[in-house]
mmCIF file of C-alpha atoms in Angstrom:
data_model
loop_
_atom_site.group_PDB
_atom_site.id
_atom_site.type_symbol
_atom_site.label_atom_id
_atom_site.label_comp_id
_atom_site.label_asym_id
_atom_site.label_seq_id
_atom_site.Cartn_x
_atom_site.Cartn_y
_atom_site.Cartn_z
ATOM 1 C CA UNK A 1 -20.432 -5.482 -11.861
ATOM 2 C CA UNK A 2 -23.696 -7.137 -13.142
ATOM 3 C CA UNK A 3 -26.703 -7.105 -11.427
ATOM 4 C CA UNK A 4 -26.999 -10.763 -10.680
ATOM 5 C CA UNK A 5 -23.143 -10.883 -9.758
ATOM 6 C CA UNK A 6 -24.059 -7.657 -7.331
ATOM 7 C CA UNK A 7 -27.336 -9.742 -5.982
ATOM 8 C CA UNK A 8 -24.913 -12.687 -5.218
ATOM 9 C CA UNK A 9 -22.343 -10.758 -3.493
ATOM 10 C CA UNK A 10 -25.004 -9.461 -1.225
ATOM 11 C CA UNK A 11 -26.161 -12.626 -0.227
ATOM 12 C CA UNK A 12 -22.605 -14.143 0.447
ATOM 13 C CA UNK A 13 -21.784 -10.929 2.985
ATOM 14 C CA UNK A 14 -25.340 -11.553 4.484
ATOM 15 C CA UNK A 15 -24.787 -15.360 5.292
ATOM 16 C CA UNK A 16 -21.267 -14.381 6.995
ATOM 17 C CA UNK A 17 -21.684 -12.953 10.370
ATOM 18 C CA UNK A 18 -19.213 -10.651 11.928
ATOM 19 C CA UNK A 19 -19.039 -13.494 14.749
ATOM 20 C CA UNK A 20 -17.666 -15.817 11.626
ATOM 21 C CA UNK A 21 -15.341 -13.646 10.307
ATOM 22 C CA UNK A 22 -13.821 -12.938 13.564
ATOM 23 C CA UNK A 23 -13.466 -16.341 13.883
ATOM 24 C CA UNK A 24 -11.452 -16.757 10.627
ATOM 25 C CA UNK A 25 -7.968 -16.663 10.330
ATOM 26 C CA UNK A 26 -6.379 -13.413 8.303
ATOM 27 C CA UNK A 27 -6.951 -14.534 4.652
ATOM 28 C CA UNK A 28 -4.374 -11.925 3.106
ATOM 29 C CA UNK A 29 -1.349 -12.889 2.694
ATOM 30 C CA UNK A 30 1.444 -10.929 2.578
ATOM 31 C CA UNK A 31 4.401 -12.875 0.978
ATOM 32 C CA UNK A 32 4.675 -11.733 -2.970
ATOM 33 C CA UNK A 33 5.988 -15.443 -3.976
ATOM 34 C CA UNK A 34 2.101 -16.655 -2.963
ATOM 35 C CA UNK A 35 0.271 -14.987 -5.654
ATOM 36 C CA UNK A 36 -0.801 -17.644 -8.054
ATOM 37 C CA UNK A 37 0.279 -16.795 -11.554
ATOM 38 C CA UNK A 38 -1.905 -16.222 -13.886
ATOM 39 C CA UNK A 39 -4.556 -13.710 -15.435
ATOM 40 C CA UNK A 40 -6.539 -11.469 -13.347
ATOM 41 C CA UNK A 41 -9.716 -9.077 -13.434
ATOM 42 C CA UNK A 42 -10.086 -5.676 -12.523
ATOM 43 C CA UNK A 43 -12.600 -6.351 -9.281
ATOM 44 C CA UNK A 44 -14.343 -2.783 -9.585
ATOM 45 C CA UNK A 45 -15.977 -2.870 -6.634
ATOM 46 C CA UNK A 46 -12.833 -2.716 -4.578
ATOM 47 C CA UNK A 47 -11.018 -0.271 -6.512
ATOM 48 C CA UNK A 48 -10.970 3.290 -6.277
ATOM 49 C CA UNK A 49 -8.670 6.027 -8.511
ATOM 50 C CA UNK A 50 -8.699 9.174 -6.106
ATOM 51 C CA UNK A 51 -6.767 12.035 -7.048
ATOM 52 C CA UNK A 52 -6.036 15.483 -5.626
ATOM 53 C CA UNK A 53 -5.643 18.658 -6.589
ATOM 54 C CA UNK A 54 -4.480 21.963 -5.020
ATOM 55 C CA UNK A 55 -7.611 24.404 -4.805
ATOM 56 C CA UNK A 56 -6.389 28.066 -5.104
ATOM 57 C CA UNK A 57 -3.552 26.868 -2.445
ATOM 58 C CA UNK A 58 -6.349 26.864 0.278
ATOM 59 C CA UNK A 59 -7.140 23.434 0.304
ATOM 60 C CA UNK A 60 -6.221 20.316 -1.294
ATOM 61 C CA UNK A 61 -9.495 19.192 -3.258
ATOM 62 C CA UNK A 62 -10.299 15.246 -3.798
ATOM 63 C CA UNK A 63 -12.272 13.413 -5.924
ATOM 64 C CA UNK A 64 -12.956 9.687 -7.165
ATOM 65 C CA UNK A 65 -13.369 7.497 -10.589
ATOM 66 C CA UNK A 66 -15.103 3.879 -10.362
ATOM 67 C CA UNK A 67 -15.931 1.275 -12.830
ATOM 68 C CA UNK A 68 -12.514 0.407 -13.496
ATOM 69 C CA UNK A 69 -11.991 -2.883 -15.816
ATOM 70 C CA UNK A 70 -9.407 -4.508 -16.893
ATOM 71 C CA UNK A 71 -6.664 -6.881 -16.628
ATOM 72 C CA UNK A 72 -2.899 -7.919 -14.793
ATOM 73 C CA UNK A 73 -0.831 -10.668 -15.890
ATOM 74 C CA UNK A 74 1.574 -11.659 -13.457
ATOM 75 C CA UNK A 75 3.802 -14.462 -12.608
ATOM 76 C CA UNK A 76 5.623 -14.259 -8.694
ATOM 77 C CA UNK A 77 8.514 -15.762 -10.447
ATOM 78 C CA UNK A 78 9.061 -13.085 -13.030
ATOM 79 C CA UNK A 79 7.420 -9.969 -11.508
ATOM 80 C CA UNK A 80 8.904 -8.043 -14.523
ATOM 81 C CA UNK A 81 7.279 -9.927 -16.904
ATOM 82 C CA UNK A 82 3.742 -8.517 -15.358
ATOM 83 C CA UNK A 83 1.284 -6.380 -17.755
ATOM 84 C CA UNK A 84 -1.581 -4.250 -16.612
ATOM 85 C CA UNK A 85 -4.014 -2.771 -18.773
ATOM 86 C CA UNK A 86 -7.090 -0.469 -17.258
ATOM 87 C CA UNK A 87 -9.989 1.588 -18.653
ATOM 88 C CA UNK A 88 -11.666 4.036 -16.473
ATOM 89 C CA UNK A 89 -15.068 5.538 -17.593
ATOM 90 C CA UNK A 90 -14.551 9.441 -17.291
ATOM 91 C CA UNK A 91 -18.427 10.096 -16.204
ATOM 92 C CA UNK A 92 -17.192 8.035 -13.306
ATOM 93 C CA UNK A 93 -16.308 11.229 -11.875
ATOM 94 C CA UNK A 94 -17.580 11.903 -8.093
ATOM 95 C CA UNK A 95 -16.889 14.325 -5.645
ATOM 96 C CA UNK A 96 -18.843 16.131 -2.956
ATOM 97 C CA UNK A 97 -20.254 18.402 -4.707
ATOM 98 C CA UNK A 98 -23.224 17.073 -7.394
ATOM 99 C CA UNK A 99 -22.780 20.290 -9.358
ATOM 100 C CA UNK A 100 -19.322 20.083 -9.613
ATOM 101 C CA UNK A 101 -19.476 16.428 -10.816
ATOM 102 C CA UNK A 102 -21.220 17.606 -13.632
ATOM 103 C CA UNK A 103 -18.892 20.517 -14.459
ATOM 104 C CA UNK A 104 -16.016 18.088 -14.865
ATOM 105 C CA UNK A 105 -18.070 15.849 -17.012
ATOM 106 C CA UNK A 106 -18.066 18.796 -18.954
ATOM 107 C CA UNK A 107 -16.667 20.137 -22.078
ATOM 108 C CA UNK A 108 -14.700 22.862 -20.156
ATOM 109 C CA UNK A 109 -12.906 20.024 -17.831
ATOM 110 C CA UNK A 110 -12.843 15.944 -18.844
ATOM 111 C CA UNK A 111 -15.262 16.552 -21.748
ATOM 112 C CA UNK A 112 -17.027 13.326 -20.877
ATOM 113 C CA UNK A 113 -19.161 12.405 -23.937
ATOM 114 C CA UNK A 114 -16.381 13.268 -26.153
ATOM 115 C CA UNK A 115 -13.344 11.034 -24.383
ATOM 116 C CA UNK A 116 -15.505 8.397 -22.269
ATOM 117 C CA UNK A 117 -12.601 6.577 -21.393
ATOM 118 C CA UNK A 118 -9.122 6.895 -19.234
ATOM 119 C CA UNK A 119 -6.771 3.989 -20.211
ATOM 120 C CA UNK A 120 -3.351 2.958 -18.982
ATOM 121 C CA UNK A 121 -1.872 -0.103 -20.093
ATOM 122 C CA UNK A 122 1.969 -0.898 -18.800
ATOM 123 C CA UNK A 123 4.883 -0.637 -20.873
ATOM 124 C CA UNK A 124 7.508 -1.790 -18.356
ATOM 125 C CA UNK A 125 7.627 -3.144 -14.740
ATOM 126 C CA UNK A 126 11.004 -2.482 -12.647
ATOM 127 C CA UNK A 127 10.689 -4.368 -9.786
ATOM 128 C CA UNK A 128 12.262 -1.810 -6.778
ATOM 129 C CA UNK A 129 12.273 -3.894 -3.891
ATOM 130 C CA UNK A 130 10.363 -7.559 -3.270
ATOM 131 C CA UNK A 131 6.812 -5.788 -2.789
ATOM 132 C CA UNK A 132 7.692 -2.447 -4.597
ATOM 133 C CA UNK A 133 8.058 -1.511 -8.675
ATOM 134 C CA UNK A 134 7.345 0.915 -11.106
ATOM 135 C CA UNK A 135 5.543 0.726 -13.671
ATOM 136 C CA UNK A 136 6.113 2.919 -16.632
ATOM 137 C CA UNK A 137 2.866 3.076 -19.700
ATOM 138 C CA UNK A 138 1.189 4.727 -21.238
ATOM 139 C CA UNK A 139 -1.973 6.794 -19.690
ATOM 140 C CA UNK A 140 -4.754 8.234 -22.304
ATOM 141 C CA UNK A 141 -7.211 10.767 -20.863
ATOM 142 C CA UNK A 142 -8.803 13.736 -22.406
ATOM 143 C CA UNK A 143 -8.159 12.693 -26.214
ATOM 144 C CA UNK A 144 -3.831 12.740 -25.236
ATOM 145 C CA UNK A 145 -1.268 9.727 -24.497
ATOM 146 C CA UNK A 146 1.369 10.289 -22.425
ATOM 147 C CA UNK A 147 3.899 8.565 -20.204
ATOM 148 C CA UNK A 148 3.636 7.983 -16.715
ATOM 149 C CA UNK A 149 5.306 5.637 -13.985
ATOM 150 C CA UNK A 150 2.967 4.377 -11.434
ATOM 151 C CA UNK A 151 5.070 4.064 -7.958
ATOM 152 C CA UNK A 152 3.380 0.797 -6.990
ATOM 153 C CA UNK A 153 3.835 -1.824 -4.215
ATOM 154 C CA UNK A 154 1.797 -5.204 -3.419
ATOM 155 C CA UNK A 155 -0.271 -5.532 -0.433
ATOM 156 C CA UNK A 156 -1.542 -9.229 -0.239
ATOM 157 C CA UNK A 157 -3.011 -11.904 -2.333
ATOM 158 C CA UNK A 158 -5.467 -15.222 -1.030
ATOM 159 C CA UNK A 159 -9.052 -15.835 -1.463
ATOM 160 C CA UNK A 160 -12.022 -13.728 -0.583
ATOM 161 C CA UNK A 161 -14.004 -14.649 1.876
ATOM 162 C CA UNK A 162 -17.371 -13.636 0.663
ATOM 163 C CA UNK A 163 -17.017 -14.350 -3.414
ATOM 164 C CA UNK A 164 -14.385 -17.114 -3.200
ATOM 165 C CA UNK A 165 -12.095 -15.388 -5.541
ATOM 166 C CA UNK A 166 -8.322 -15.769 -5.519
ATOM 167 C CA UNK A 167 -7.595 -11.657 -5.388
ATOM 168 C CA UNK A 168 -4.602 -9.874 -5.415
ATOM 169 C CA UNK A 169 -4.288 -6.176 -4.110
ATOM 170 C CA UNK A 170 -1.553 -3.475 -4.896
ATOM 171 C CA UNK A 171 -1.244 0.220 -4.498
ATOM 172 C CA UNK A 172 0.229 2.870 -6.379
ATOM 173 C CA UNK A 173 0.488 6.803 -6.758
ATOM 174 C CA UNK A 174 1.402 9.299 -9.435
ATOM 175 C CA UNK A 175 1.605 12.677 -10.177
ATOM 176 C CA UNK A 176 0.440 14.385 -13.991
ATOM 177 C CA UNK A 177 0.565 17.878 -14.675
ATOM 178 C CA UNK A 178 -3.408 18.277 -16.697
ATOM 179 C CA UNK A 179 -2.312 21.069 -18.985
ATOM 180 C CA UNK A 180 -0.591 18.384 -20.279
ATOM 181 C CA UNK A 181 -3.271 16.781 -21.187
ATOM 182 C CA UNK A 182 -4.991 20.066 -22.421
ATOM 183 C CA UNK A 183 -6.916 19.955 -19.718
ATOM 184 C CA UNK A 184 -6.213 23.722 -18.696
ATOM 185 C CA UNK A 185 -9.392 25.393 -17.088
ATOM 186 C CA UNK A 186 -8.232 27.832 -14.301
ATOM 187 C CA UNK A 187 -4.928 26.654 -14.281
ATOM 188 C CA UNK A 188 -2.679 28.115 -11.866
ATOM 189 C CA UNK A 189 -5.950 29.334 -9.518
ATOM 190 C CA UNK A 190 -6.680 25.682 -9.835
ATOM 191 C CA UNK A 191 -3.659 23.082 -9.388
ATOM 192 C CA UNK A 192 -1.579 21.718 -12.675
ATOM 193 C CA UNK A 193 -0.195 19.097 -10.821
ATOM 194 C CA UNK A 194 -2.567 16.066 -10.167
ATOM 195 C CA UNK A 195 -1.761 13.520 -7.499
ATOM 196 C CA UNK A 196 -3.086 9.862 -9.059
ATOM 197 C CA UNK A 197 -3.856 7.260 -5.838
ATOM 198 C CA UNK A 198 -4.619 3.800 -6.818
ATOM 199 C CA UNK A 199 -5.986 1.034 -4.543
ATOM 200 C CA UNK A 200 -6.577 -1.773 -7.036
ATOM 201 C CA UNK A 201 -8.247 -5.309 -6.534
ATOM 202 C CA UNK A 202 -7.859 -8.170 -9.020
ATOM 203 C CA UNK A 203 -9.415 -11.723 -9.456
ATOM 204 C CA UNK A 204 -8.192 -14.533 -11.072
ATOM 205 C CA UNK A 205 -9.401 -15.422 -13.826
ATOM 206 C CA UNK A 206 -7.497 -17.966 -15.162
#
């Protein structure tokens, strides 16, 4: 987000008072066949990748990417027809712990500076229901492309109360196995399989 897009933002949630949103009726709406077709934005500020990981089968371990971009082109009419494509910054990385941020940055895990981007971009949508699809692409991470299918479903679409922008929201989840993506440090002490979840946030742009 830029800085003067950021500042603005801030102001808008400033002049709206809890009082005033209260007193607003829910501007989500749930029906898929109201989302106005067209192209949308990645809005990064509402979007978080999490994704889990088994640690030494003690705990399950979490941690985030941000900065998404990107874009969705859908049409309510033919939800098939839809395309995604998003790029994640891999130094995005965050967790709990600062020092382990940095060793996933690292050549030994993501290898940051060498692969500074995640990217998926859609290949197919197979709509499962009339808020529910898949959504087979491809996903790039760590210098490797390989297939996924995101297990997605729509939450609501309408204007944002704060920034004025028509948004659409979905969901989805996967699960990647890392050695895949050579990705291989500790493996099995540390978990192979890698649960992807995906609360994503879109504006319209045109």
């Amino acid at each position: 987000m830029r800085p003067i897009h950021a500042l603005l933002l801030a102001a808008a949630a400033l002049s709206v008072t809890p009082a005033t949103l209260q007193a607003q009726a829910p501007v989500a709406n749930p029906n898929p066949a109201a989302v106005q077709a067209g192209t949308y934005g990645v809005e990064p500020a509402h979007t978080r990748v999490q994704f889990t990981v088994s640690h030494m089968g003690f705990t399950e371990w979490y941690g985030d990417f941000t900065g998404a971009s990107g874009e969705l082109t859908i049409n309510p009419k033919t939800p098939a027809a839809a395309k995604v494509d998003i790029t994640i910054p891999t130094a995005s990385v965050v967790t709990t712990n600062a020092k382990l941020d940095e060793e996933l940055r690292s050549d030994q895990w993501f290898d940051a500076a060498k692969y500074p981007q995640i990217h998926f971009t859609s290949t197919k949508v197979t709509p499962t229901g009339p808020r529910t699809a898949l959504i087979t692409g491809d996903l790039t991470f760590h210098g490797v492309t390989k297939p996924v299918v995101l297990k997605t479903s729509f939450n609501a679409s309408g204007v944002n109360p704060l920034d004025k922008g028509n948004t659409v929201g979905f969901n989805a989840t996967t699960t990647i196995k890392r050695s895949d993506f050579g990705v291989k440090t500790y493996v099995p002490l540390i978990g192979d399989e890698v649960t992807l979840r995906i609360s994503a946030a879109f504006e319209r742009k045109n």
